[in-house]
XYZ file of C-alpha atoms in Angstrom:
206
model
C 11.840 -5.793 12.443
C 14.823 -3.444 12.416
C 14.828 0.081 13.831
C 17.608 2.513 12.960
C 18.849 5.619 14.757
C 17.929 7.890 11.822
C 14.222 6.935 12.305
C 14.237 4.454 9.406
C 12.412 1.170 9.981
C 12.654 -2.146 8.117
C 10.128 -4.953 8.477
C 10.139 -8.400 6.840
C 7.192 -10.782 6.711
C 7.762 -14.232 8.177
C 7.840 -15.830 4.723
C 10.210 -13.107 3.420
C 7.790 -12.332 0.589
C 7.049 -8.762 1.713
C 9.571 -6.154 2.851
C 8.524 -2.765 4.229
C 10.902 0.148 4.652
C 9.894 3.417 6.282
C 12.232 6.298 5.505
C 11.776 8.885 8.227
C 13.551 11.780 6.520
C 11.586 11.331 3.286
C 8.333 10.532 5.075
C 7.714 7.553 2.812
C 6.809 3.897 3.249
C 8.102 1.570 0.526
C 6.562 -1.900 0.261
C 8.522 -4.317 -1.931
C 7.487 -7.811 -2.978
C 10.020 -10.551 -3.574
C 9.119 -10.512 -7.292
C 10.099 -6.840 -7.567
C 6.687 -5.126 -7.547
C 6.603 -2.021 -5.375
C 4.192 0.280 -3.542
C 5.109 3.710 -2.208
C 2.993 5.548 0.335
C 3.968 9.063 1.381
C 3.003 10.811 4.602
C 0.955 13.352 2.645
C -1.241 10.539 1.286
C 0.318 10.161 -2.155
C 0.215 6.578 -3.453
C 2.357 5.056 -6.205
C 2.227 1.485 -7.541
C 5.069 0.132 -9.679
C 4.848 -3.056 -11.727
C 7.442 -5.232 -13.441
C 5.974 -4.294 -16.825
C 6.835 -0.636 -16.215
C 3.192 0.340 -15.730
C 2.558 2.847 -12.940
C -0.479 3.918 -10.907
C -0.497 7.142 -8.897
C -3.018 8.860 -6.626
C -2.537 12.559 -5.883
C -4.044 13.572 -2.502
C -4.183 17.260 -3.484
C -5.987 17.026 -6.831
C -7.736 13.737 -5.887
C -6.751 12.392 -9.301
C -5.738 8.823 -10.078
C -3.331 8.451 -12.991
C -2.755 5.127 -14.727
C 0.165 4.751 -17.150
C -0.555 1.512 -19.002
C 0.696 -0.592 -21.917
C -1.008 -2.076 -24.935
C -0.118 -5.570 -26.080
C 2.386 -4.046 -28.520
C 4.058 -2.218 -25.565
C 2.843 1.225 -26.668
C 1.820 3.452 -23.766
C -1.354 5.313 -22.924
C -2.434 7.328 -19.883
C -5.799 7.533 -18.139
C -6.501 10.252 -15.560
C -9.497 9.686 -13.273
C -10.787 12.705 -11.344
C -13.039 13.050 -8.297
C -16.081 13.944 -10.424
C -16.170 10.508 -12.056
C -14.628 11.531 -15.379
C -11.669 9.922 -17.112
C -9.283 11.619 -19.540
C -7.567 9.153 -21.865
C -4.351 10.289 -23.558
C -2.845 8.183 -26.311
C -0.181 9.891 -28.376
C -1.726 13.174 -29.513
C -5.291 11.904 -29.087
C -7.402 12.808 -26.054
C -10.883 11.645 -25.113
C -13.205 11.982 -22.101
C -15.510 9.361 -20.663
C -17.356 8.545 -17.454
C -16.181 5.657 -15.311
C -18.228 3.408 -13.066
C -17.489 1.251 -10.058
C -15.142 -1.019 -11.959
C -12.336 0.352 -14.121
C -10.856 -2.403 -16.256
C -7.226 -2.081 -17.201
C -6.287 -2.518 -20.784
C -2.762 -3.066 -19.559
C -0.876 -6.268 -18.789
C -1.946 -8.669 -17.389
C -5.504 -8.136 -18.541
C -7.128 -9.517 -15.359
C -6.096 -6.474 -13.304
C -8.713 -3.864 -12.525
C -9.651 -1.092 -10.102
C -12.798 -1.173 -7.991
C -13.962 2.334 -7.111
C -15.651 2.334 -3.705
C -16.033 6.041 -4.460
C -14.376 8.428 -6.916
C -11.589 9.050 -4.384
C -11.495 5.564 -2.857
C -9.949 3.235 -5.451
C -8.937 -0.349 -4.769
C -6.326 -1.782 -7.106
C -6.933 -5.505 -7.665
C -3.622 -7.057 -8.662
C -2.498 -10.692 -8.967
C -0.105 -10.200 -6.026
C -2.207 -7.975 -3.743
C -5.197 -5.682 -3.249
C -4.387 -2.063 -2.347
C -7.192 0.225 -1.194
C -7.140 3.939 -0.470
C -9.520 4.685 2.396
C -11.585 7.880 2.909
C -9.204 9.115 5.630
C -6.281 8.938 3.191
C -4.760 5.792 4.670
C -3.742 2.796 2.575
C -4.579 -0.850 3.238
C -2.676 -3.517 1.307
C -3.803 -7.137 1.466
C -1.325 -9.845 0.523
C -1.873 -13.593 0.602
C -0.721 -13.996 4.217
C -0.830 -10.519 5.745
C -2.633 -7.193 5.497
C -0.591 -4.024 5.931
C -2.053 -0.665 6.972
C -0.302 2.659 6.332
C -1.478 5.775 8.160
C 0.951 8.433 7.019
C 2.827 10.083 9.858
C 0.947 7.966 12.398
C 2.347 4.495 11.773
C 2.525 1.304 9.747
C 1.050 -1.920 11.069
C -0.380 -5.272 10.087
C -3.801 -6.803 10.694
C -3.647 -9.685 13.176
C -7.294 -10.705 12.715
C -10.739 -9.303 11.945
C -14.075 -9.546 13.760
C -17.531 -8.772 12.415
C -19.255 -5.741 13.917
C -21.934 -6.402 16.536
C -24.602 -4.467 14.597
C -24.861 -7.326 12.093
C -23.420 -5.402 9.157
C -20.993 -6.931 6.685
C -18.235 -4.582 7.787
C -15.436 -5.953 9.944
C -13.349 -4.491 12.731
C -9.623 -4.914 12.167
C -7.284 -5.754 15.018
C -4.057 -4.041 13.979
C -0.671 -4.359 15.607
C 0.932 -1.004 14.943
C 4.628 -0.637 14.406
C 5.257 1.411 17.551
C 3.853 -1.456 19.648
C 6.040 -4.056 17.933
C 9.091 -1.811 18.159
C 8.536 -1.171 21.868
C 8.233 -4.914 22.462
C 11.416 -5.571 20.508
C 13.285 -2.914 22.498
C 12.152 -4.590 25.727
C 13.416 -7.944 24.453
C 16.778 -6.448 23.528
C 17.001 -4.674 26.894
C 16.396 -7.971 28.724
C 19.103 -9.627 26.640
C 21.545 -6.873 27.587
C 20.624 -7.231 31.263
C 21.161 -10.984 31.095
C 24.523 -10.547 29.389
C 25.560 -7.954 31.967
C 24.546 -10.255 34.818
C 26.383 -13.168 33.198
C 29.562 -11.129 32.746
C 29.389 -9.996 36.358
C 29.542 -13.609 37.547
C 32.592 -14.478 35.463
């Protein structure tokens, strides 16, 4: 983890597959995978997913709309806009059509195994080959990769899930033990301070 004087923060996973950059001035967290896929989470709750194919997903926290810009097999584009009432507007060229959407929204983009699971009309979970990204009711974003789960809470912090435990009431829900960035950064500052003290003490004996 790297912390910069302008409030920017850079974090790399142990396997170097995931890189997270928080840009303090912009108020944005950018998650980048080694293959080039990207996720952007803004402090106001806006979510953007970018794929190598050029397809883009976006959730607007103000309108509560999810917009999917997708590709057909012939690379022609179409747009689907999902609103909080459960309706979907499909735009393809000059043609527009409305339809209702259920729990599972299947992409007609590439690859075809991607889909979105709607826990509610404003709580989508993007199921991708590389990760699962879920918008939670409080506006936060949880991204699950193969080896680590990352939580983004807007202006509060970014952290990763160390482990989960099942709730004592017997439900299927789990409690997440999250190490937040401010804890890791404070620990790293303490480590660096001890190193400086040791170097100072060593120089004093020379």
